[in-house]
Amino acid sequence: MFAGCVSRVWMMHNTDGQSEPVNLVSPAPQSHLNQFREQVSVTGATMELVARSPEAVRDAVLARASAKRPILIAEPRYLSPDYFRPLRSEEGVLRNPNAADYRSAPVGVTEAFAAVARTGSVCVDIDADIAGYVSLLPHLHIVVVDIDRLVFRPADLFRLEQFARPTYHRNFVFISGPSATADMGPLVRGVHGAA
């Protein structure tokens, strides 16, 4: 258990590199993005659209992490590693973390292989690199997901050809906002780590 509040941030790469989503291919992706943004807000997480560049990802993560250091980063499997390369060279980013670092780092950065508009969830492959640790242990979990991998409902992940690959032989989780519980009394956030 953690004493502090655990928070989540979903960052989505915008397809046109602008700060707001414009000129998307069809109205459906825009409506999915609007629903995703609304659901993310309901869960207590935040979402930010960033340009599709390694420097934009680095700047957004550093701004969100503020002065919190060290930062843990799970190696991406679905996004190009280039997106995290500038961030990895920043001071305070752990390059060779050990078990103690997993427990003490206040910020963790992972990718998600998909996002779900209806629930405001991101899908993280917890078998990838150290993503399981990085998504659960730090107080602040920042997730980077490509906007092209936004689907409407969870079942769509298993119907779309772009997602039909060996990924589903791995362990993955749907993450929807900061951890919370209400099964033993009042709602308390941050009781299980950043889940």
PDB file of N, CA, C and O in Angstrom, residues 124-175:
ATOM      1  N   VAL A 124      -2.186  -2.403 -21.169  1.00  0.00           N
ATOM      2  CA  VAL A 124      -0.736  -2.491 -20.988  1.00  0.00           C
ATOM      3  C   VAL A 124      -0.329  -3.957 -20.960  1.00  0.00           C
ATOM      4  O   VAL A 124      -0.896  -4.759 -20.219  1.00  0.00           O
ATOM      5  N   ASP A 125       0.659  -4.290 -21.778  1.00  0.00           N
ATOM      6  CA  ASP A 125       1.237  -5.631 -21.819  1.00  0.00           C
ATOM      7  C   ASP A 125       2.191  -5.737 -20.634  1.00  0.00           C
ATOM      8  O   ASP A 125       3.283  -5.176 -20.662  1.00  0.00           O
ATOM      9  N   ILE A 126       1.795  -6.428 -19.587  1.00  0.00           N
ATOM     10  CA  ILE A 126       2.624  -6.471 -18.379  1.00  0.00           C
ATOM     11  C   ILE A 126       3.755  -7.490 -18.483  1.00  0.00           C
ATOM     12  O   ILE A 126       4.573  -7.593 -17.571  1.00  0.00           O
ATOM     13  N   ASP A 127       3.823  -8.235 -19.584  1.00  0.00           N
ATOM     14  CA  ASP A 127       4.964  -9.121 -19.819  1.00  0.00           C
ATOM     15  C   ASP A 127       6.106  -8.394 -20.514  1.00  0.00           C
ATOM     16  O   ASP A 127       7.211  -8.907 -20.594  1.00  0.00           O
ATOM     17  N   ALA A 128       5.829  -7.227 -21.059  1.00  0.00           N
ATOM     18  CA  ALA A 128       6.834  -6.500 -21.832  1.00  0.00           C
ATOM     19  C   ALA A 128       7.838  -5.823 -20.903  1.00  0.00           C
ATOM     20  O   ALA A 128       7.467  -4.980 -20.086  1.00  0.00           O
ATOM     21  N   ASP A 129       9.106  -6.209 -21.016  1.00  0.00           N
ATOM     22  CA  ASP A 129      10.195  -5.594 -20.261  1.00  0.00           C
ATOM     23  C   ASP A 129       9.810  -5.564 -18.777  1.00  0.00           C
ATOM     24  O   ASP A 129       9.461  -6.593 -18.216  1.00  0.00           O
ATOM     25  N   ILE A 130       9.832  -4.397 -18.157  1.00  0.00           N
ATOM     26  CA  ILE A 130       9.476  -4.258 -16.740  1.00  0.00           C
ATOM     27  C   ILE A 130       8.137  -3.538 -16.582  1.00  0.00           C
ATOM     28  O   ILE A 130       7.839  -2.972 -15.544  1.00  0.00           O
ATOM     29  N   ALA A 131       7.311  -3.610 -17.618  1.00  0.00           N
ATOM     30  CA  ALA A 131       6.049  -2.853 -17.634  1.00  0.00           C
ATOM     31  C   ALA A 131       5.142  -3.196 -16.459  1.00  0.00           C
ATOM     32  O   ALA A 131       4.440  -2.328 -15.942  1.00  0.00           O
ATOM     33  N   GLY A 132       5.129  -4.435 -16.023  1.00  0.00           N
ATOM     34  CA  GLY A 132       4.293  -4.807 -14.885  1.00  0.00           C
ATOM     35  C   GLY A 132       4.663  -4.024 -13.645  1.00  0.00           C
ATOM     36  O   GLY A 132       3.802  -3.472 -12.956  1.00  0.00           O
ATOM     37  N   TYR A 133       5.953  -3.942 -13.350  1.00  0.00           N
ATOM     38  CA  TYR A 133       6.430  -3.177 -12.189  1.00  0.00           C
ATOM     39  C   TYR A 133       6.173  -1.686 -12.376  1.00  0.00           C
ATOM     40  O   TYR A 133       5.708  -1.000 -11.479  1.00  0.00           O
ATOM     41  N   VAL A 134       6.517  -1.203 -13.556  1.00  0.00           N
ATOM     42  CA  VAL A 134       6.439   0.232 -13.813  1.00  0.00           C
ATOM     43  C   VAL A 134       4.991   0.727 -13.816  1.00  0.00           C
ATOM     44  O   VAL A 134       4.724   1.862 -13.468  1.00  0.00           O
ATOM     45  N   SER A 135       4.048  -0.139 -14.180  1.00  0.00           N
ATOM     46  CA  SER A 135       2.647   0.285 -14.202  1.00  0.00           C
ATOM     47  C   SER A 135       1.983   0.171 -12.834  1.00  0.00           C
ATOM     48  O   SER A 135       0.960   0.795 -12.603  1.00  0.00           O
ATOM     49  N   LEU A 136       2.548  -0.609 -11.926  1.00  0.00           N
ATOM     50  CA  LEU A 136       1.893  -0.832 -10.638  1.00  0.00           C
ATOM     51  C   LEU A 136       2.531  -0.132  -9.448  1.00  0.00           C
ATOM     52  O   LEU A 136       1.839   0.204  -8.494  1.00  0.00           O
ATOM     53  N   LEU A 137       3.828   0.062  -9.451  1.00  0.00           N
ATOM     54  CA  LEU A 137       4.494   0.518  -8.234  1.00  0.00           C
ATOM     55  C   LEU A 137       4.665   2.028  -8.066  1.00  0.00           C
ATOM     56  O   LEU A 137       4.465   2.534  -6.971  1.00  0.00           O
ATOM     57  N   PRO A 138       5.059   2.786  -9.080  1.00  0.00           N
ATOM     58  CA  PRO A 138       5.224   4.239  -8.868  1.00  0.00           C
ATOM     59  C   PRO A 138       3.899   4.945  -8.556  1.00  0.00           C
ATOM     60  O   PRO A 138       2.831   4.499  -8.964  1.00  0.00           O
ATOM     61  N   HIS A 139       3.994   6.060  -7.860  1.00  0.00           N
ATOM     62  CA  HIS A 139       2.799   6.853  -7.529  1.00  0.00           C
ATOM     63  C   HIS A 139       2.207   7.530  -8.760  1.00  0.00           C
ATOM     64  O   HIS A 139       1.012   7.791  -8.799  1.00  0.00           O
ATOM     65  N   LEU A 140       3.036   7.843  -9.747  1.00  0.00           N
ATOM     66  CA  LEU A 140       2.562   8.455 -10.983  1.00  0.00           C
ATOM     67  C   LEU A 140       2.904   7.529 -12.133  1.00  0.00           C
ATOM     68  O   LEU A 140       4.072   7.217 -12.365  1.00  0.00           O
ATOM     69  N   HIS A 141       1.881   7.063 -12.833  1.00  0.00           N
ATOM     70  CA  HIS A 141       2.072   6.183 -13.993  1.00  0.00           C
ATOM     71  C   HIS A 141       1.661   6.960 -15.233  1.00  0.00           C
ATOM     72  O   HIS A 141       0.511   7.387 -15.354  1.00  0.00           O
ATOM     73  N   ILE A 142       2.602   7.152 -16.142  1.00  0.00           N
ATOM     74  CA  ILE A 142       2.343   7.858 -17.390  1.00  0.00           C
ATOM     75  C   ILE A 142       2.343   6.819 -18.509  1.00  0.00           C
ATOM     76  O   ILE A 142       3.295   6.051 -18.650  1.00  0.00           O
ATOM     77  N   VAL A 143       1.269   6.813 -19.285  1.00  0.00           N
ATOM     78  CA  VAL A 143       1.107   5.831 -20.350  1.00  0.00           C
ATOM     79  C   VAL A 143       1.079   6.560 -21.690  1.00  0.00           C
ATOM     80  O   VAL A 143       0.364   7.547 -21.852  1.00  0.00           O
ATOM     81  N   VAL A 144       1.841   6.060 -22.645  1.00  0.00           N
ATOM     82  CA  VAL A 144       1.851   6.628 -23.994  1.00  0.00           C
ATOM     83  C   VAL A 144       1.197   5.606 -24.921  1.00  0.00           C
ATOM     84  O   VAL A 144       1.587   4.438 -24.950  1.00  0.00           O
ATOM     85  N   VAL A 145       0.190   6.043 -25.656  1.00  0.00           N
ATOM     86  CA  VAL A 145      -0.519   5.152 -26.580  1.00  0.00           C
ATOM     87  C   VAL A 145      -0.767   5.897 -27.885  1.00  0.00           C
ATOM     88  O   VAL A 145      -1.011   7.107 -27.884  1.00  0.00           O
ATOM     89  N   ASP A 146      -0.676   5.195 -28.989  1.00  0.00           N
ATOM     90  CA  ASP A 146      -0.909   5.792 -30.294  1.00  0.00           C
ATOM     91  C   ASP A 146      -2.408   5.950 -30.514  1.00  0.00           C
ATOM     92  O   ASP A 146      -3.178   5.011 -30.304  1.00  0.00           O
ATOM     93  N   ILE A 147      -2.831   7.115 -30.948  1.00  0.00           N
ATOM     94  CA  ILE A 147      -4.252   7.397 -31.153  1.00  0.00           C
ATOM     95  C   ILE A 147      -4.863   6.454 -32.197  1.00  0.00           C
ATOM     96  O   ILE A 147      -6.061   6.180 -32.160  1.00  0.00           O
ATOM     97  N   ASP A 148      -4.051   5.926 -33.096  1.00  0.00           N
ATOM     98  CA  ASP A 148      -4.559   4.985 -34.093  1.00  0.00           C
ATOM     99  C   ASP A 148      -4.983   3.660 -33.463  1.00  0.00           C
ATOM    100  O   ASP A 148      -5.626   2.843 -34.108  1.00  0.00           O
ATOM    101  N   ARG A 149      -4.627   3.436 -32.214  1.00  0.00           N
ATOM    102  CA  ARG A 149      -4.950   2.184 -31.528  1.00  0.00           C
ATOM    103  C   ARG A 149      -6.070   2.391 -30.501  1.00  0.00           C
ATOM    104  O   ARG A 149      -6.173   1.660 -29.532  1.00  0.00           O
ATOM    105  N   LEU A 150      -6.901   3.388 -30.757  1.00  0.00           N
ATOM    106  CA  LEU A 150      -8.067   3.659 -29.922  1.00  0.00           C
ATOM    107  C   LEU A 150      -9.270   2.927 -30.510  1.00  0.00           C
ATOM    108  O   LEU A 150      -9.600   3.113 -31.682  1.00  0.00           O
ATOM    109  N   VAL A 151      -9.904   2.075 -29.719  1.00  0.00           N
ATOM    110  CA  VAL A 151     -11.094   1.348 -30.147  1.00  0.00           C
ATOM    111  C   VAL A 151     -12.269   1.797 -29.286  1.00  0.00           C
ATOM    112  O   VAL A 151     -12.083   2.425 -28.255  1.00  0.00           O
ATOM    113  N   PHE A 152     -13.470   1.448 -29.709  1.00  0.00           N
ATOM    114  CA  PHE A 152     -14.646   1.902 -28.971  1.00  0.00           C
ATOM    115  C   PHE A 152     -14.886   1.093 -27.703  1.00  0.00           C
ATOM    116  O   PHE A 152     -15.100   1.632 -26.640  1.00  0.00           O
ATOM    117  N   ARG A 153     -14.891  -0.230 -27.793  1.00  0.00           N
ATOM    118  CA  ARG A 153     -15.171  -1.073 -26.612  1.00  0.00           C
ATOM    119  C   ARG A 153     -14.127  -2.184 -26.521  1.00  0.00           C
ATOM    120  O   ARG A 153     -13.481  -2.518 -27.506  1.00  0.00           O
ATOM    121  N   PRO A 154     -13.979  -2.791 -25.349  1.00  0.00           N
ATOM    122  CA  PRO A 154     -12.953  -3.827 -25.178  1.00  0.00           C
ATOM    123  C   PRO A 154     -13.042  -4.961 -26.197  1.00  0.00           C
ATOM    124  O   PRO A 154     -12.009  -5.427 -26.691  1.00  0.00           O
ATOM    125  N   ALA A 155     -14.236  -5.397 -26.541  1.00  0.00           N
ATOM    126  CA  ALA A 155     -14.379  -6.511 -27.485  1.00  0.00           C
ATOM    127  C   ALA A 155     -13.766  -6.195 -28.841  1.00  0.00           C
ATOM    128  O   ALA A 155     -13.347  -7.104 -29.569  1.00  0.00           O
ATOM    129  N   ASP A 156     -13.691  -4.909 -29.200  1.00  0.00           N
ATOM    130  CA  ASP A 156     -13.118  -4.523 -30.496  1.00  0.00           C
ATOM    131  C   ASP A 156     -11.642  -4.894 -30.596  1.00  0.00           C
ATOM    132  O   ASP A 156     -11.122  -5.071 -31.699  1.00  0.00           O
ATOM    133  N   LEU A 157     -10.978  -5.010 -29.489  1.00  0.00           N
ATOM    134  CA  LEU A 157      -9.562  -5.391 -29.512  1.00  0.00           C
ATOM    135  C   LEU A 157      -9.371  -6.767 -30.128  1.00  0.00           C
ATOM    136  O   LEU A 157      -8.348  -7.045 -30.738  1.00  0.00           O
ATOM    137  N   PHE A 158     -10.342  -7.630 -29.968  1.00  0.00           N
ATOM    138  CA  PHE A 158     -10.217  -8.990 -30.441  1.00  0.00           C
ATOM    139  C   PHE A 158     -10.838  -9.211 -31.818  1.00  0.00           C
ATOM    140  O   PHE A 158     -10.738 -10.283 -32.373  1.00  0.00           O
ATOM    141  N   ARG A 159     -11.460  -8.171 -32.345  1.00  0.00           N
ATOM    142  CA  ARG A 159     -12.108  -8.287 -33.652  1.00  0.00           C
ATOM    143  C   ARG A 159     -11.314  -7.612 -34.763  1.00  0.00           C
ATOM    144  O   ARG A 159     -11.490  -7.930 -35.919  1.00  0.00           O
ATOM    145  N   LEU A 160     -10.506  -6.664 -34.416  1.00  0.00           N
ATOM    146  CA  LEU A 160      -9.787  -5.916 -35.433  1.00  0.00           C
ATOM    147  C   LEU A 160      -8.545  -6.661 -35.888  1.00  0.00           C
ATOM    148  O   LEU A 160      -7.774  -7.160 -35.081  1.00  0.00           O
ATOM    149  N   GLU A 161      -8.362  -6.714 -37.181  1.00  0.00           N
ATOM    150  CA  GLU A 161      -7.219  -7.425 -37.740  1.00  0.00           C
ATOM    151  C   GLU A 161      -5.893  -6.852 -37.250  1.00  0.00           C
ATOM    152  O   GLU A 161      -4.932  -7.577 -37.022  1.00  0.00           O
ATOM    153  N   GLN A 162      -5.838  -5.534 -37.049  1.00  0.00           N
ATOM    154  CA  GLN A 162      -4.584  -4.920 -36.613  1.00  0.00           C
ATOM    155  C   GLN A 162      -4.146  -5.403 -35.234  1.00  0.00           C
ATOM    156  O   GLN A 162      -2.991  -5.337 -34.881  1.00  0.00           O
ATOM    157  N   PHE A 163      -5.084  -5.906 -34.444  1.00  0.00           N
ATOM    158  CA  PHE A 163      -4.739  -6.384 -33.115  1.00  0.00           C
ATOM    159  C   PHE A 163      -4.614  -7.906 -33.073  1.00  0.00           C
ATOM    160  O   PHE A 163      -4.219  -8.455 -32.064  1.00  0.00           O
ATOM    161  N   ALA A 164      -4.995  -8.586 -34.137  1.00  0.00           N
ATOM    162  CA  ALA A 164      -4.958 -10.053 -34.144  1.00  0.00           C
ATOM    163  C   ALA A 164      -3.527 -10.512 -34.408  1.00  0.00           C
ATOM    164  O   ALA A 164      -3.123 -10.735 -35.530  1.00  0.00           O
ATOM    165  N   ARG A 165      -2.769 -10.620 -33.346  1.00  0.00           N
ATOM    166  CA  ARG A 165      -1.382 -11.072 -33.437  1.00  0.00           C
ATOM    167  C   ARG A 165      -1.026 -11.769 -32.136  1.00  0.00           C
ATOM    168  O   ARG A 165      -1.834 -11.812 -31.224  1.00  0.00           O
ATOM    169  N   PRO A 166       0.162 -12.307 -32.009  1.00  0.00           N
ATOM    170  CA  PRO A 166       0.502 -13.098 -30.820  1.00  0.00           C
ATOM    171  C   PRO A 166       0.441 -12.341 -29.496  1.00  0.00           C
ATOM    172  O   PRO A 166       0.620 -12.929 -28.448  1.00  0.00           O
ATOM    173  N   THR A 167       0.137 -11.073 -29.516  1.00  0.00           N
ATOM    174  CA  THR A 167       0.015 -10.287 -28.286  1.00  0.00           C
ATOM    175  C   THR A 167      -0.887 -10.976 -27.274  1.00  0.00           C
ATOM    176  O   THR A 167      -0.639 -10.949 -26.085  1.00  0.00           O
ATOM    177  N   TYR A 168      -1.933 -11.604 -27.742  1.00  0.00           N
ATOM    178  CA  TYR A 168      -2.926 -12.150 -26.828  1.00  0.00           C
ATOM    179  C   TYR A 168      -2.508 -13.464 -26.184  1.00  0.00           C
ATOM    180  O   TYR A 168      -3.250 -14.056 -25.445  1.00  0.00           O
ATOM    181  N   HIS A 169      -1.301 -13.891 -26.464  1.00  0.00           N
ATOM    182  CA  HIS A 169      -0.727 -15.016 -25.743  1.00  0.00           C
ATOM    183  C   HIS A 169       0.082 -14.505 -24.568  1.00  0.00           C
ATOM    184  O   HIS A 169       0.760 -15.266 -23.901  1.00  0.00           O
ATOM    185  N   ARG A 170       0.033 -13.216 -24.334  1.00  0.00           N
ATOM    186  CA  ARG A 170       0.769 -12.590 -23.248  1.00  0.00           C
ATOM    187  C   ARG A 170      -0.223 -12.112 -22.191  1.00  0.00           C
ATOM    188  O   ARG A 170      -1.426 -12.109 -22.401  1.00  0.00           O
ATOM    189  N   ASN A 171       0.331 -11.653 -21.074  1.00  0.00           N
ATOM    190  CA  ASN A 171      -0.516 -11.094 -20.018  1.00  0.00           C
ATOM    191  C   ASN A 171      -0.656  -9.596 -20.238  1.00  0.00           C
ATOM    192  O   ASN A 171       0.339  -8.900 -20.412  1.00  0.00           O
ATOM    193  N   PHE A 172      -1.877  -9.116 -20.242  1.00  0.00           N
ATOM    194  CA  PHE A 172      -2.094  -7.681 -20.326  1.00  0.00           C
ATOM    195  C   PHE A 172      -3.220  -7.295 -19.391  1.00  0.00           C
ATOM    196  O   PHE A 172      -4.016  -8.132 -18.974  1.00  0.00           O
ATOM    197  N   VAL A 173      -3.234  -6.018 -19.039  1.00  0.00           N
ATOM    198  CA  VAL A 173      -4.248  -5.507 -18.128  1.00  0.00           C
ATOM    199  C   VAL A 173      -4.929  -4.304 -18.750  1.00  0.00           C
ATOM    200  O   VAL A 173      -4.339  -3.585 -19.543  1.00  0.00           O
ATOM    201  N   PHE A 174      -6.199  -4.120 -18.374  1.00  0.00           N
ATOM    202  CA  PHE A 174      -6.922  -2.904 -18.699  1.00  0.00           C
ATOM    203  C   PHE A 174      -6.784  -2.001 -17.484  1.00  0.00           C
ATOM    204  O   PHE A 174      -7.139  -2.405 -16.378  1.00  0.00           O
ATOM    205  N   ILE A 175      -6.270  -0.806 -17.676  1.00  0.00           N
ATOM    206  CA  ILE A 175      -6.110   0.141 -16.576  1.00  0.00           C
ATOM    207  C   ILE A 175      -7.056   1.302 -16.823  1.00  0.00           C
ATOM    208  O   ILE A 175      -7.047   1.912 -17.883  1.00  0.00           O
TER     209      ILE A 175
END
